[in-house]
Each structure stands twice: as C-alpha cells, then as structure tokens.
Amino acid sequence: MPAKKTSRRARLIVIVVVLLLVAGVGGGTYWGISTVRDSFPQTTGSLKLKGLAAPVSVKRDGSGIPQIYADNAKDLFLAQGYVQAQDRFWEMDVRRHMTSGRLSEMFGDGQVETDAFLRTLGWRRVAEKEYKQLPEETRDYLKAYSAGVNAYLKDHKGSALSVEYAALDLAGEDYQPADWSPVDSVAWLKAMAWDLRGNMSDEVDRALMTGRLDKDQIEDLYPEYPVDRNKPIVGQGSVDPATKKFDPKAEGGEAGSDTGTGNGTGTGNGTGTGNGTGTGNGTGTGSGTGAGDTGQPAAGTGGGTGTPGASGGSDSTQGAGEAAEGATTQMGAVADKLDEIPGLLGPNGSGIGSNSWVVSGKYTTTGKPLLANDPHLAPQLPSVWYQMGLHCRSLDKSCPYDVSGFTFSGMPGVVIGHNQHISWGMTNLGADVTDLYLEKVRDGKYLYDGKEVPYRTREETIKVAGGKDRTITVRETNNGPIVSDRNKELRKVGDTAPVGNAAPDRGDGYAISLRWTALEPSKTMDAVFKLNRAADFSDFRAAAREFAVPSQNLIYADTKGNIGYQAPGSIPVRGKGDGRYPAPGWDPRYRWKGYIPQRALPWEYNPERGYIVTANQAVVDREKYPYLLTDDWGYGARSQRIDDLVQSKIKDGGKISMDDMETMQMDNSSEIAKLLVPYLLKIEVRDKYVRNAQKLLEGWDYTQDSDSAPAAYFNAVWRNLLKLAFGDKLPKALRVKGDCLYVAPSDDSGPVDDLNGNQRLVRECGQRSADSAQPDGGDRWFEVVRKLLKQPDSEWWKTRDTSVRKGDRNRDDLLAHAMKDARWELTSKLGKDIDTWSWGRLHRLMLKNQTIGTSGPGFMQWLLNRGPWDLGGGEAAVNATGWNAAGGYDVIWVPSMRMVVDMGDLDNSRWINLTGASGHAYNAHYTDQTDKWAKGEFLKWPYSEKAVDKATEDQMALTP
C-alpha cells in the first residue's frame, strides 16, 4: 500500500492471495493457477469493441510492447485505453483513488490520514476544473480513452481484472471498480506535479533547522550554485535587467519571440521534468489535527522551539526571519504528514533528478541529432512508465498522430518520445512553484492586511472499507488550503519558523497554508497532444506554452538536424521574499504578483556549442536573468559530468555514436570521490585494520561498479562523514527514525548545567523516514564539503567528547573517525575480508509492488515483489541509482527508463523500461526488462510499420 502502515485487512488479503498462489503453483490446484492467469491480456485473434468506427490493429513485440494502428484519432485513443487497462488496470485504479483521496475505499482505515491530506490539497477538484476548460478536441480524446477503459471493465470482473481483485473478493469485500472518467486521467497530472514541485522540501527543512541552527549555519548547508564550475543549461544569450527583455544581439535571431524559431537563445530559469515517475514516499502521515473528525483543528499544535532570527536582515533573510519556508512549529507537523503521503514519483528533495542531452548532427556519426533521456524516479513495480506506439494509418488533420515512446497508464497520448518529425525529452526544471505561508488563525478567521478575514471551509466525507465514514473540515485562506491541519511537520514549522518583529503573537503556533501553481487549473493535458503531433520547433514551443505544471526542461531534436531547448511552466513572480522560508501570510507584500511571461522563459535553438545538456542544474546564471526561478537547483554534478563526457568525445574532430550515448548513461564516476579521496589518503592511519581498508582507495579510478570494493568503502566513509559532521548536529525532525542522540536542549532556556557543572543533555530520536532524512548525501552536500575542506578548523568538523573517545577537533580528526567507523560498519555488513566487499552487495534494488506489496515480509515478497539486484552507480552519478546517506545504502532513485533516439534513422533508436509492460504478477512481461536495464542494455525500438511488423509476435484485431 502507498501508506507506511499496512492495515489488518490488507495483511489478510496478502495472506489469502499467497495461499491461493502457493496452492496453485505448489499443489497443482486448478483454481489457483487459473486465478493468476485469468487476468492475462488477450493479445491475438479479434474481439469486438463498442464505440470503434473502424478496425484497429494492436501489434505486440516479444516484450509485450503494443503498437496501435487506427484510421481516426478517437479510435486510436479508445484502443489505447483498452490496451492499457488490459495490462495495468489495478495500477490505474489505485492511482485514481490516490489522486482523489479515496484510498480508504480500497484499503481501509489505514489510509484515512493520507486521504485527508489529499482531500485538503484538492487534486480532484482542480482536475475537474481543468477538464472543463480544455479544448473540445482534447476532451473528445479523453472521452475516447475512457470509453476504451470502460469497454474492458464491462467484460472483466474480479480475477479477470487482476489477482488483487480476486483477493478483495475472497476477503469478503464487495468492491467493484467504478467506470473510468476523463477527470481520472487529468488528475494524474496533479500527482506528477506534486512530486516535481520544486523546493518545498528545502523550504520545510530550512525552517525546521531554525530549531537548532542559526542563520549562518543554515546558509552554510545551502551554498550558492557554482555557476563558474558547473555550466547552466542556457549558456548563451542574455536579458537586459532594465527592460526585462532578451537581447537579440547576444546570439542573433528573434530570441524574445514567443513563437519564432530564430537563433536567439533566451536565458531564464527552466524547470525540467526529472524524477520521473517512480512511486516514492510523499508526505508522511503525521498527526494532522482533525483528519477524521468533524471539528475544526486548532491553529497549530506542535511544540515550538522559540523564534531565532526574529528581526533584521535583508528581504531574502527576512524569508528566514519573517517567513521560514515551512513554518517550523507547524512545519514539523507538515513534514511528518508529507513523509506519509504517497509520493508517486519518489521522495521529494535533492534526490529528484533526471538526465537528458541532445547532440547536433555536426558531432554525431549519423550526421543527424542524437537525443538521450533517463528520468530519475523512485523504483516501483510495475514501472511508472508504459511503452507504446500510436499510429494513424493515414496522416491528415483528422488523424495526425504517428508517435511512439513512454506514457503513463491511465493517460492518453505519449509523454516522452518521438514522432515522424521530432523527438523530445524531459528533466525536472525545479522551479520554485510552491510557497508556504504562516497564518495567524483564530475563531474562524485569519489575519490579512491588518484585518480578520473569515476563512473558507468545506466538508469532505471519506468512505472507509470495513469501517465508518469519516468527515473532515478543510480550511482555506486567500493563499490556499491550510495543510498544517493534516501534517505534524508543517505544524512544527508554524511553531518555530522565524518571523519579524512586526509579526502577530505566535500563541500556540501559526497555521501553514500552501500556495502552489498546480492548484490552479491549467491546460497541461492539451500540451501532451500538441507535443505528440508537433512538426517543428515552432510547434514544439507552442506545445510547451501549455505545459503549465510540472515545470520541465524540454529538449528537442528534429529530422532536419535542428536541436533546441525550452523552459515551460507557470512560475510565480513574487512580491517580497524569495521562497526560501515560509512567508508571512498576513502581509500583502508577500503575495504573488503574477507569472513569468512565457516569452521570457529561457530557450535555445541550435546553440553554437552543438549540444544541450539538462540534468537539473541551474537553467541560467541568476545574475543574467531578471526573474527568480529558484535558488534551490541541483548543483550540477551530473550535468557537468555529461558535459565533460560530450566534450571529450568531440574534441579534435571526434564524433559521438549511439553506443557512446548509451555508455554515457551508464557512467558511474563519483564526483565527490574525486574531491575527497586525496584528503583521505593523506590521513595517517595507525590502526592496521582500518589502514587495510584505506589502501582500497589507492589507485581507485572513482568508478562505482557493482563489483567494486573501493566504491563500497568510499561510500561508507562518505555516509559516516556526513553523519559526524552534520547529521548529529541537525534537529530530530530531519534525522532518520531510530537515530537517537544525547544533545543539548533546543528550547528557549538554552543549555542547563547540572550540579557538577556539566552540560545537561536530553535524548532525541529522529523522526524522518530513511528515504527523506538529512543529510541525504546529494550534490548539495558535495558543495558543502568542498567549501569546508579548505577550512580544516571549521566548527562543522568538531564533535563532542564521548565516553568512548575524545571528540574530533578538526577536519583530519573527523576524516580519520569516518574511515574507522566505515571500516567497522562494512565489517558488520559485508564481513572482515575486504577482498569480498563489493558496492553492489550494499547498494541493492528491490522492486516492490506499490499496492499490497510495499510492506510485509516473506509471503508478500514472494508474491508480488522482485529482487534484489546488485547495482553500480550512485547518488549524483550520471547512472543515478540514488541512495540516502542518512538512511542507508539501498537504492531509492533509479533511471526509471532510458532512451536514445537516432533522428537519422528512427528505427535505429533504442529504449528500455525498469520493469516490463505488464502489471500482472507472473505474466512473462512483469519484469522481463529489468535484467537488461540493470546491465545497461537496451531493446530495439521499432517505429516504421515495416520495422514494427518485423518485430511483431502477437497481433490482435479490435473491430466495431
């Protein structure tokens, strides 16, 4: 289940299903085997499908990947709905219950808190508004897709839909899936936007840090982007700060045009799609107040820790002082809740990312552009991506689609891929599109501009399988819903976020409201169809203008040899404040003033350097761009490595091949190891046991292959360094659950000495999940450590005395301490003999079914989950198999798919998915691509009808 805690009912379901399967597989019981196979899709022969105007062909290759051929667009999308329901309906059904806050209807009272938070955000309500304002043609396509799904539901019930439904039946629940609706498809975009929402987690974390760190210490942990070392995406072109217009002389062409395709390269902040769409942890359950009650929760509960930094400072500091980006007291509550809310794509934070790059034909062996993309998302089973092709037999205005690529089950069209003219990829731009506001709430009103204003309320009823309905009250201010009502961590933010002297009395803490672009209706669904039929860069940019949320870096290539980039999205223009800390909701100066004009968003077209790299780095040099996109970019470790790899191939007239693009995607090089290992090797280690491990680093080439012992030891040193230097100094709200320390109190009274003059210590235990705790070890921490390595006597290197050893006094003491701790940690995990150590044995991927396969031992692992796989790569490597250094070494981020497109010969393109086409356990295509994915191998990607026919192994005819 998406929530952390599995209900008693869910455990019963799992046991029942497992026993059935065991009976079927082990004992030969016919009913058990037939139940498992009952839901496998029909892939040959023919069947009648109500609503079709003409016959449709569905051709599947040896991996079960479908290519659909139709005579008109409505038939094409109707068939797409039917085919996706064949393979993935259970996944689709769970997703729509999640986006509408109705998980409790399927899984019982264990999901009430999650539903309450999602109802508060109101994803479904916004999706309903979006659908109504979409163009008629787009609505028709969504209706056709829904008709296809419902045609499948009409003829398939219970075990014929999936084995999970058979389990629900056997558990005595009379659950019948409702018909699919177009709004179900649109709502999925809200889940995408939530996990790619930008810096909200950083805002929360900074606010929570104020409970133990001062402003300067917090700023140490969030260094400026190294623009001189790690190149921004848009490297050419400039903007006149006075006029806020592009300077067309910067590179020539009509750089400021919204639709033109000139050679200008506008600068600006983009926000790429990255993170892909894995399942990950979203926002924890937390103790929101009133999640299942009819009463209205109090303004802010949570125990605060004072108001450091209460006055002074610049506007940006006043963000830290006047509005900590998550209001610390309330923030703690919100963070807890955020930690339990299912993040469909992964834990939000610095781990989110993706790679994409495109190389001009001038530098390729094919003479035409090559485009690569691999969105990084949390691993899930089945993969969030679904591969397919959508082909009109005759292309004209009524049927303009000939597109192939990756999409989401439950959504029509193709999200990333290519058509006959262009190809496109996405990474997360990371624009700051969320702001948390501190709200002074009392007696049904909130304070704004010196007046008490009644807040809006609505009641939401949550239906609970096997239990009583719950009713909650959602409160909204003019900034948005009050999310601290549902989230403990956000309530902590409200209790402790620093505010200015003019702030109203804090009382029991401020409430926290959320302003987020995704809570305003947009036409992002329309952008998908426009991308699918785009013929040139002008069409591509026009489609991008509709891609409101999530903000993505969109890269481009076409068969004529052009390459390009566009930063789309609804990105707010703020009044006061910079979004780094929660803003004072009572002050109208902190309201949003509008959005960055689309014509002013950064773009490039055929840049002189001949290639474009996007990997969540800064989109543009902030000093050269008049609008604030964000200050919380990725720090460019991956992007600069890709840039260096491209440069190394094209220097002296070299060319890049398709194989080169694949090899780059699997690059395992550790950028932090290159920086840190020379310091580690200078440390004199007298303990022979530790010295033997230190020797592993001598002559290491910094590659993190799965069989590498040096990679295992270095990453253990890195993890222990972060814990000693930073983790043990962070507040409990950021540390991993179960990590308990004796620390000085952080209340207003300050440290208290006992009768003997010794500092009084209290025991504090971490509260964060292992996937989202800090320090996570991402490339922000690379920059933190890079700076501190030049300050050997910095306070960050110092640790307190313990009963076992004296505290570390400087950098070298702490590095030696980290190497010793790493040696002992790996001895316990991998054994005494360092010759048997390997990075892959630590760094493992487990694929977990994201419904009833996410918790529970033994039986469930055997039934629905697969793995483990020992992987190479690592955090902030190009082969971004991410892990959280605070939580352990397990893989929590992966390249969720990989593709390389050859614009000179589209049939020569290659792709691979994390799992397989099917969502049915024990189907041949459940995880049939995973072994190849883990080895960095690809499948052929047939596109032309001739190539598709050659690859076809199963063909089915859908007839009216």
PDB file of N, CA, C and O in Angstrom, residues 595-651:
ATOM      1  N   TYR A 595       2.825  35.723 -13.050  1.00  0.00           N
ATOM      2  CA  TYR A 595       3.708  34.661 -13.518  1.00  0.00           C
ATOM      3  C   TYR A 595       4.712  35.214 -14.516  1.00  0.00           C
ATOM      4  O   TYR A 595       4.453  36.212 -15.192  1.00  0.00           O
ATOM      5  N   ILE A 596       5.858  34.556 -14.609  1.00  0.00           N
ATOM      6  CA  ILE A 596       6.864  34.957 -15.592  1.00  0.00           C
ATOM      7  C   ILE A 596       6.254  34.811 -16.979  1.00  0.00           C
ATOM      8  O   ILE A 596       5.698  33.754 -17.305  1.00  0.00           O
ATOM      9  N   PRO A 597       6.327  35.848 -17.816  1.00  0.00           N
ATOM     10  CA  PRO A 597       5.760  35.724 -19.166  1.00  0.00           C
ATOM     11  C   PRO A 597       6.390  34.559 -19.918  1.00  0.00           C
ATOM     12  O   PRO A 597       7.596  34.328 -19.830  1.00  0.00           O
ATOM     13  N   GLN A 598       5.572  33.817 -20.647  1.00  0.00           N
ATOM     14  CA  GLN A 598       6.088  32.665 -21.381  1.00  0.00           C
ATOM     15  C   GLN A 598       7.184  33.084 -22.359  1.00  0.00           C
ATOM     16  O   GLN A 598       8.148  32.349 -22.570  1.00  0.00           O
ATOM     17  N   ARG A 599       7.045  34.254 -22.946  1.00  0.00           N
ATOM     18  CA  ARG A 599       8.053  34.683 -23.915  1.00  0.00           C
ATOM     19  C   ARG A 599       9.397  34.966 -23.244  1.00  0.00           C
ATOM     20  O   ARG A 599      10.431  35.058 -23.917  1.00  0.00           O
ATOM     21  N   ALA A 600       9.378  35.144 -21.922  1.00  0.00           N
ATOM     22  CA  ALA A 600      10.607  35.450 -21.200  1.00  0.00           C
ATOM     23  C   ALA A 600      11.262  34.219 -20.588  1.00  0.00           C
ATOM     24  O   ALA A 600      12.311  34.331 -19.965  1.00  0.00           O
ATOM     25  N   LEU A 601      10.648  33.045 -20.754  1.00  0.00           N
ATOM     26  CA  LEU A 601      11.255  31.833 -20.228  1.00  0.00           C
ATOM     27  C   LEU A 601      12.418  31.407 -21.129  1.00  0.00           C
ATOM     28  O   LEU A 601      12.368  31.573 -22.346  1.00  0.00           O
ATOM     29  N   PRO A 602      13.466  30.850 -20.572  1.00  0.00           N
ATOM     30  CA  PRO A 602      14.688  30.555 -21.329  1.00  0.00           C
ATOM     31  C   PRO A 602      14.471  29.515 -22.422  1.00  0.00           C
ATOM     32  O   PRO A 602      13.702  28.569 -22.248  1.00  0.00           O
ATOM     33  N   TRP A 603      15.185  29.696 -23.514  1.00  0.00           N
ATOM     34  CA  TRP A 603      15.156  28.717 -24.608  1.00  0.00           C
ATOM     35  C   TRP A 603      16.405  28.855 -25.439  1.00  0.00           C
ATOM     36  O   TRP A 603      17.091  29.878 -25.401  1.00  0.00           O
ATOM     37  N   GLU A 604      16.712  27.807 -26.172  1.00  0.00           N
ATOM     38  CA  GLU A 604      17.844  27.810 -27.095  1.00  0.00           C
ATOM     39  C   GLU A 604      17.457  27.094 -28.376  1.00  0.00           C
ATOM     40  O   GLU A 604      16.635  26.174 -28.350  1.00  0.00           O
ATOM     41  N   TYR A 605      18.091  27.481 -29.459  1.00  0.00           N
ATOM     42  CA  TYR A 605      17.849  26.834 -30.749  1.00  0.00           C
ATOM     43  C   TYR A 605      19.176  26.787 -31.510  1.00  0.00           C
ATOM     44  O   TYR A 605      19.767  27.816 -31.803  1.00  0.00           O
ATOM     45  N   ASN A 606      19.658  25.598 -31.767  1.00  0.00           N
ATOM     46  CA  ASN A 606      20.930  25.384 -32.467  1.00  0.00           C
ATOM     47  C   ASN A 606      22.060  26.229 -31.880  1.00  0.00           C
ATOM     48  O   ASN A 606      22.692  27.026 -32.579  1.00  0.00           O
ATOM     49  N   PRO A 607      22.363  26.059 -30.589  1.00  0.00           N
ATOM     50  CA  PRO A 607      23.463  26.830 -29.998  1.00  0.00           C
ATOM     51  C   PRO A 607      24.798  26.488 -30.661  1.00  0.00           C
ATOM     52  O   PRO A 607      24.982  25.376 -31.168  1.00  0.00           O
ATOM     53  N   GLU A 608      25.698  27.435 -30.642  1.00  0.00           N
ATOM     54  CA  GLU A 608      26.976  27.266 -31.336  1.00  0.00           C
ATOM     55  C   GLU A 608      27.773  26.091 -30.814  1.00  0.00           C
ATOM     56  O   GLU A 608      28.509  25.458 -31.575  1.00  0.00           O
ATOM     57  N   ARG A 609      27.635  25.771 -29.526  1.00  0.00           N
ATOM     58  CA  ARG A 609      28.435  24.677 -28.973  1.00  0.00           C
ATOM     59  C   ARG A 609      28.023  23.319 -29.530  1.00  0.00           C
ATOM     60  O   ARG A 609      28.752  22.340 -29.419  1.00  0.00           O
ATOM     61  N   GLY A 610      26.826  23.210 -30.099  1.00  0.00           N
ATOM     62  CA  GLY A 610      26.421  21.994 -30.790  1.00  0.00           C
ATOM     63  C   GLY A 610      25.767  20.933 -29.935  1.00  0.00           C
ATOM     64  O   GLY A 610      25.488  19.838 -30.434  1.00  0.00           O
ATOM     65  N   TYR A 611      25.486  21.223 -28.696  1.00  0.00           N
ATOM     66  CA  TYR A 611      24.796  20.247 -27.839  1.00  0.00           C
ATOM     67  C   TYR A 611      24.144  20.986 -26.692  1.00  0.00           C
ATOM     68  O   TYR A 611      24.484  22.130 -26.371  1.00  0.00           O
ATOM     69  N   ILE A 612      23.170  20.337 -26.055  1.00  0.00           N
ATOM     70  CA  ILE A 612      22.459  20.895 -24.903  1.00  0.00           C
ATOM     71  C   ILE A 612      22.348  19.799 -23.853  1.00  0.00           C
ATOM     72  O   ILE A 612      21.950  18.667 -24.168  1.00  0.00           O
ATOM     73  N   VAL A 613      22.685  20.129 -22.613  1.00  0.00           N
ATOM     74  CA  VAL A 613      22.614  19.172 -21.504  1.00  0.00           C
ATOM     75  C   VAL A 613      21.674  19.718 -20.443  1.00  0.00           C
ATOM     76  O   VAL A 613      21.808  20.867 -20.013  1.00  0.00           O
ATOM     77  N   THR A 614      20.701  18.916 -20.015  1.00  0.00           N
ATOM     78  CA  THR A 614      19.874  19.269 -18.870  1.00  0.00           C
ATOM     79  C   THR A 614      19.897  18.107 -17.887  1.00  0.00           C
ATOM     80  O   THR A 614      19.607  16.973 -18.254  1.00  0.00           O
ATOM     81  N   ALA A 615      20.287  18.416 -16.665  1.00  0.00           N
ATOM     82  CA  ALA A 615      20.316  17.393 -15.614  1.00  0.00           C
ATOM     83  C   ALA A 615      20.045  18.056 -14.272  1.00  0.00           C
ATOM     84  O   ALA A 615      20.758  17.820 -13.294  1.00  0.00           O
ATOM     85  N   ASN A 616      19.029  18.919 -14.258  1.00  0.00           N
ATOM     86  CA  ASN A 616      18.545  19.565 -13.040  1.00  0.00           C
ATOM     87  C   ASN A 616      19.494  20.621 -12.490  1.00  0.00           C
ATOM     88  O   ASN A 616      19.343  21.062 -11.360  1.00  0.00           O
ATOM     89  N   GLN A 617      20.467  21.014 -13.304  1.00  0.00           N
ATOM     90  CA  GLN A 617      21.331  22.108 -12.892  1.00  0.00           C
ATOM     91  C   GLN A 617      20.612  23.439 -13.082  1.00  0.00           C
ATOM     92  O   GLN A 617      19.477  23.484 -13.548  1.00  0.00           O
ATOM     93  N   ALA A 618      21.281  24.536 -12.722  1.00  0.00           N
ATOM     94  CA  ALA A 618      20.702  25.858 -12.948  1.00  0.00           C
ATOM     95  C   ALA A 618      20.384  26.023 -14.425  1.00  0.00           C
ATOM     96  O   ALA A 618      21.160  25.620 -15.286  1.00  0.00           O
ATOM     97  N   VAL A 619      19.246  26.612 -14.709  1.00  0.00           N
ATOM     98  CA  VAL A 619      18.870  26.845 -16.099  1.00  0.00           C
ATOM     99  C   VAL A 619      19.672  27.997 -16.680  1.00  0.00           C
ATOM    100  O   VAL A 619      20.066  27.989 -17.840  1.00  0.00           O
ATOM    101  N   VAL A 620      19.933  28.992 -15.844  1.00  0.00           N
ATOM    102  CA  VAL A 620      20.605  30.194 -16.320  1.00  0.00           C
ATOM    103  C   VAL A 620      21.357  30.816 -15.155  1.00  0.00           C
ATOM    104  O   VAL A 620      21.023  30.600 -13.983  1.00  0.00           O
ATOM    105  N   ASP A 621      22.370  31.565 -15.459  1.00  0.00           N
ATOM    106  CA  ASP A 621      23.086  32.329 -14.449  1.00  0.00           C
ATOM    107  C   ASP A 621      22.134  33.368 -13.865  1.00  0.00           C
ATOM    108  O   ASP A 621      21.640  34.243 -14.580  1.00  0.00           O
ATOM    109  N   ARG A 622      21.872  33.276 -12.572  1.00  0.00           N
ATOM    110  CA  ARG A 622      20.884  34.160 -11.951  1.00  0.00           C
ATOM    111  C   ARG A 622      21.254  35.629 -12.146  1.00  0.00           C
ATOM    112  O   ARG A 622      20.367  36.496 -12.239  1.00  0.00           O
ATOM    113  N   GLU A 623      22.522  35.921 -12.201  1.00  0.00           N
ATOM    114  CA  GLU A 623      22.941  37.318 -12.341  1.00  0.00           C
ATOM    115  C   GLU A 623      22.573  37.887 -13.714  1.00  0.00           C
ATOM    116  O   GLU A 623      22.579  39.102 -13.903  1.00  0.00           O
ATOM    117  N   LYS A 624      22.274  37.022 -14.668  1.00  0.00           N
ATOM    118  CA  LYS A 624      21.985  37.477 -16.027  1.00  0.00           C
ATOM    119  C   LYS A 624      20.513  37.333 -16.389  1.00  0.00           C
ATOM    120  O   LYS A 624      20.148  37.471 -17.550  1.00  0.00           O
ATOM    121  N   TYR A 625      19.692  37.047 -15.402  1.00  0.00           N
ATOM    122  CA  TYR A 625      18.273  36.815 -15.678  1.00  0.00           C
ATOM    123  C   TYR A 625      17.441  37.589 -14.675  1.00  0.00           C
ATOM    124  O   TYR A 625      17.689  37.506 -13.472  1.00  0.00           O
ATOM    125  N   PRO A 626      16.462  38.354 -15.103  1.00  0.00           N
ATOM    126  CA  PRO A 626      15.759  39.267 -14.209  1.00  0.00           C
ATOM    127  C   PRO A 626      14.684  38.640 -13.336  1.00  0.00           C
ATOM    128  O   PRO A 626      14.154  39.299 -12.446  1.00  0.00           O
ATOM    129  N   TYR A 627      14.328  37.398 -13.592  1.00  0.00           N
ATOM    130  CA  TYR A 627      13.279  36.750 -12.811  1.00  0.00           C
ATOM    131  C   TYR A 627      13.893  35.665 -11.924  1.00  0.00           C
ATOM    132  O   TYR A 627      14.887  35.042 -12.286  1.00  0.00           O
ATOM    133  N   LEU A 628      13.260  35.420 -10.791  1.00  0.00           N
ATOM    134  CA  LEU A 628      13.701  34.353  -9.906  1.00  0.00           C
ATOM    135  C   LEU A 628      12.991  33.064 -10.269  1.00  0.00           C
ATOM    136  O   LEU A 628      11.765  32.971 -10.160  1.00  0.00           O
ATOM    137  N   LEU A 629      13.761  32.088 -10.714  1.00  0.00           N
ATOM    138  CA  LEU A 629      13.195  30.762 -10.970  1.00  0.00           C
ATOM    139  C   LEU A 629      13.245  29.934  -9.688  1.00  0.00           C
ATOM    140  O   LEU A 629      12.259  29.346  -9.274  1.00  0.00           O
ATOM    141  N   THR A 630      14.425  29.881  -9.089  1.00  0.00           N
ATOM    142  CA  THR A 630      14.625  29.240  -7.791  1.00  0.00           C
ATOM    143  C   THR A 630      16.071  29.469  -7.397  1.00  0.00           C
ATOM    144  O   THR A 630      16.912  29.786  -8.246  1.00  0.00           O
ATOM    145  N   ASP A 631      16.364  29.289  -6.117  1.00  0.00           N
ATOM    146  CA  ASP A 631      17.751  29.238  -5.656  1.00  0.00           C
ATOM    147  C   ASP A 631      18.119  27.821  -5.241  1.00  0.00           C
ATOM    148  O   ASP A 631      19.225  27.578  -4.761  1.00  0.00           O
ATOM    149  N   ASP A 632      17.202  26.893  -5.418  1.00  0.00           N
ATOM    150  CA  ASP A 632      17.419  25.519  -4.969  1.00  0.00           C
ATOM    151  C   ASP A 632      17.553  24.571  -6.145  1.00  0.00           C
ATOM    152  O   ASP A 632      16.815  23.584  -6.268  1.00  0.00           O
ATOM    153  N   TRP A 633      18.469  24.873  -7.051  1.00  0.00           N
ATOM    154  CA  TRP A 633      18.747  23.949  -8.155  1.00  0.00           C
ATOM    155  C   TRP A 633      19.452  22.701  -7.627  1.00  0.00           C
ATOM    156  O   TRP A 633      20.010  22.701  -6.526  1.00  0.00           O
ATOM    157  N   GLY A 634      19.498  21.647  -8.463  1.00  0.00           N
ATOM    158  CA  GLY A 634      20.543  20.669  -8.278  1.00  0.00           C
ATOM    159  C   GLY A 634      21.859  21.400  -8.491  1.00  0.00           C
ATOM    160  O   GLY A 634      21.901  22.453  -9.143  1.00  0.00           O
ATOM    161  N   TYR A 635      22.954  20.863  -7.984  1.00  0.00           N
ATOM    162  CA  TYR A 635      24.207  21.609  -8.004  1.00  0.00           C
ATOM    163  C   TYR A 635      25.118  21.286  -9.184  1.00  0.00           C
ATOM    164  O   TYR A 635      26.257  21.725  -9.246  1.00  0.00           O
ATOM    165  N   GLY A 636      24.607  20.503 -10.139  1.00  0.00           N
ATOM    166  CA  GLY A 636      25.301  20.376 -11.407  1.00  0.00           C
ATOM    167  C   GLY A 636      26.362  19.307 -11.497  1.00  0.00           C
ATOM    168  O   GLY A 636      27.133  19.281 -12.467  1.00  0.00           O
ATOM    169  N   ALA A 637      26.456  18.401 -10.525  1.00  0.00           N
ATOM    170  CA  ALA A 637      27.479  17.356 -10.603  1.00  0.00           C
ATOM    171  C   ALA A 637      27.246  16.450 -11.815  1.00  0.00           C
ATOM    172  O   ALA A 637      28.166  16.156 -12.583  1.00  0.00           O
ATOM    173  N   ARG A 638      25.990  16.022 -12.002  1.00  0.00           N
ATOM    174  CA  ARG A 638      25.685  15.152 -13.146  1.00  0.00           C
ATOM    175  C   ARG A 638      25.794  15.904 -14.462  1.00  0.00           C
ATOM    176  O   ARG A 638      26.356  15.405 -15.440  1.00  0.00           O
ATOM    177  N   SER A 639      25.228  17.098 -14.506  1.00  0.00           N
ATOM    178  CA  SER A 639      25.209  17.838 -15.767  1.00  0.00           C
ATOM    179  C   SER A 639      26.616  18.154 -16.244  1.00  0.00           C
ATOM    180  O   SER A 639      26.924  18.035 -17.439  1.00  0.00           O
ATOM    181  N   GLN A 640      27.496  18.539 -15.322  1.00  0.00           N
ATOM    182  CA  GLN A 640      28.854  18.874 -15.742  1.00  0.00           C
ATOM    183  C   GLN A 640      29.624  17.636 -16.160  1.00  0.00           C
ATOM    184  O   GLN A 640      30.451  17.687 -17.082  1.00  0.00           O
ATOM    185  N   ARG A 641      29.350  16.505 -15.520  1.00  0.00           N
ATOM    186  CA  ARG A 641      29.995  15.250 -15.939  1.00  0.00           C
ATOM    187  C   ARG A 641      29.566  14.892 -17.356  1.00  0.00           C
ATOM    188  O   ARG A 641      30.393  14.499 -18.186  1.00  0.00           O
ATOM    189  N   ILE A 642      28.267  15.031 -17.664  1.00  0.00           N
ATOM    190  CA  ILE A 642      27.797  14.758 -19.025  1.00  0.00           C
ATOM    191  C   ILE A 642      28.447  15.732 -20.004  1.00  0.00           C
ATOM    192  O   ILE A 642      28.907  15.334 -21.088  1.00  0.00           O
ATOM    193  N   ASP A 643      28.497  16.992 -19.629  1.00  0.00           N
ATOM    194  CA  ASP A 643      29.129  17.997 -20.483  1.00  0.00           C
ATOM    195  C   ASP A 643      30.580  17.622 -20.764  1.00  0.00           C
ATOM    196  O   ASP A 643      31.056  17.688 -21.919  1.00  0.00           O
ATOM    197  N   ASP A 644      31.287  17.200 -19.727  1.00  0.00           N
ATOM    198  CA  ASP A 644      32.693  16.808 -19.899  1.00  0.00           C
ATOM    199  C   ASP A 644      32.824  15.580 -20.797  1.00  0.00           C
ATOM    200  O   ASP A 644      33.755  15.491 -21.619  1.00  0.00           O
ATOM    201  N   LEU A 645      31.906  14.620 -20.641  1.00  0.00           N
ATOM    202  CA  LEU A 645      31.956  13.417 -21.480  1.00  0.00           C
ATOM    203  C   LEU A 645      31.713  13.755 -22.946  1.00  0.00           C
ATOM    204  O   LEU A 645      32.376  13.221 -23.841  1.00  0.00           O
ATOM    205  N   VAL A 646      30.750  14.652 -23.201  1.00  0.00           N
ATOM    206  CA  VAL A 646      30.487  15.073 -24.575  1.00  0.00           C
ATOM    207  C   VAL A 646      31.710  15.782 -25.142  1.00  0.00           C
ATOM    208  O   VAL A 646      32.166  15.491 -26.260  1.00  0.00           O
ATOM    209  N   GLN A 647      32.287  16.699 -24.378  1.00  0.00           N
ATOM    210  CA  GLN A 647      33.461  17.430 -24.835  1.00  0.00           C
ATOM    211  C   GLN A 647      34.634  16.501 -25.128  1.00  0.00           C
ATOM    212  O   GLN A 647      35.370  16.688 -26.105  1.00  0.00           O
ATOM    213  N   SER A 648      34.784  15.478 -24.294  1.00  0.00           N
ATOM    214  CA  SER A 648      35.909  14.556 -24.502  1.00  0.00           C
ATOM    215  C   SER A 648      35.769  13.765 -25.794  1.00  0.00           C
ATOM    216  O   SER A 648      36.775  13.343 -26.386  1.00  0.00           O
ATOM    217  N   LYS A 649      34.538  13.572 -26.246  1.00  0.00           N
ATOM    218  CA  LYS A 649      34.311  12.814 -27.486  1.00  0.00           C
ATOM    219  C   LYS A 649      34.445  13.685 -28.726  1.00  0.00           C
ATOM    220  O   LYS A 649      34.867  13.199 -29.785  1.00  0.00           O
ATOM    221  N   ILE A 650      34.051  14.954 -28.635  1.00  0.00           N
ATOM    222  CA  ILE A 650      34.003  15.779 -29.856  1.00  0.00           C
ATOM    223  C   ILE A 650      35.253  16.629 -30.054  1.00  0.00           C
ATOM    224  O   ILE A 650      35.408  17.256 -31.111  1.00  0.00           O
ATOM    225  N   LYS A 651      36.119  16.643 -29.060  1.00  0.00           N
ATOM    226  CA  LYS A 651      37.331  17.440 -29.242  1.00  0.00           C
ATOM    227  C   LYS A 651      38.186  16.810 -30.352  1.00  0.00           C
ATOM    228  O   LYS A 651      38.141  15.602 -30.609  1.00  0.00           O
TER     229      LYS A 651
END
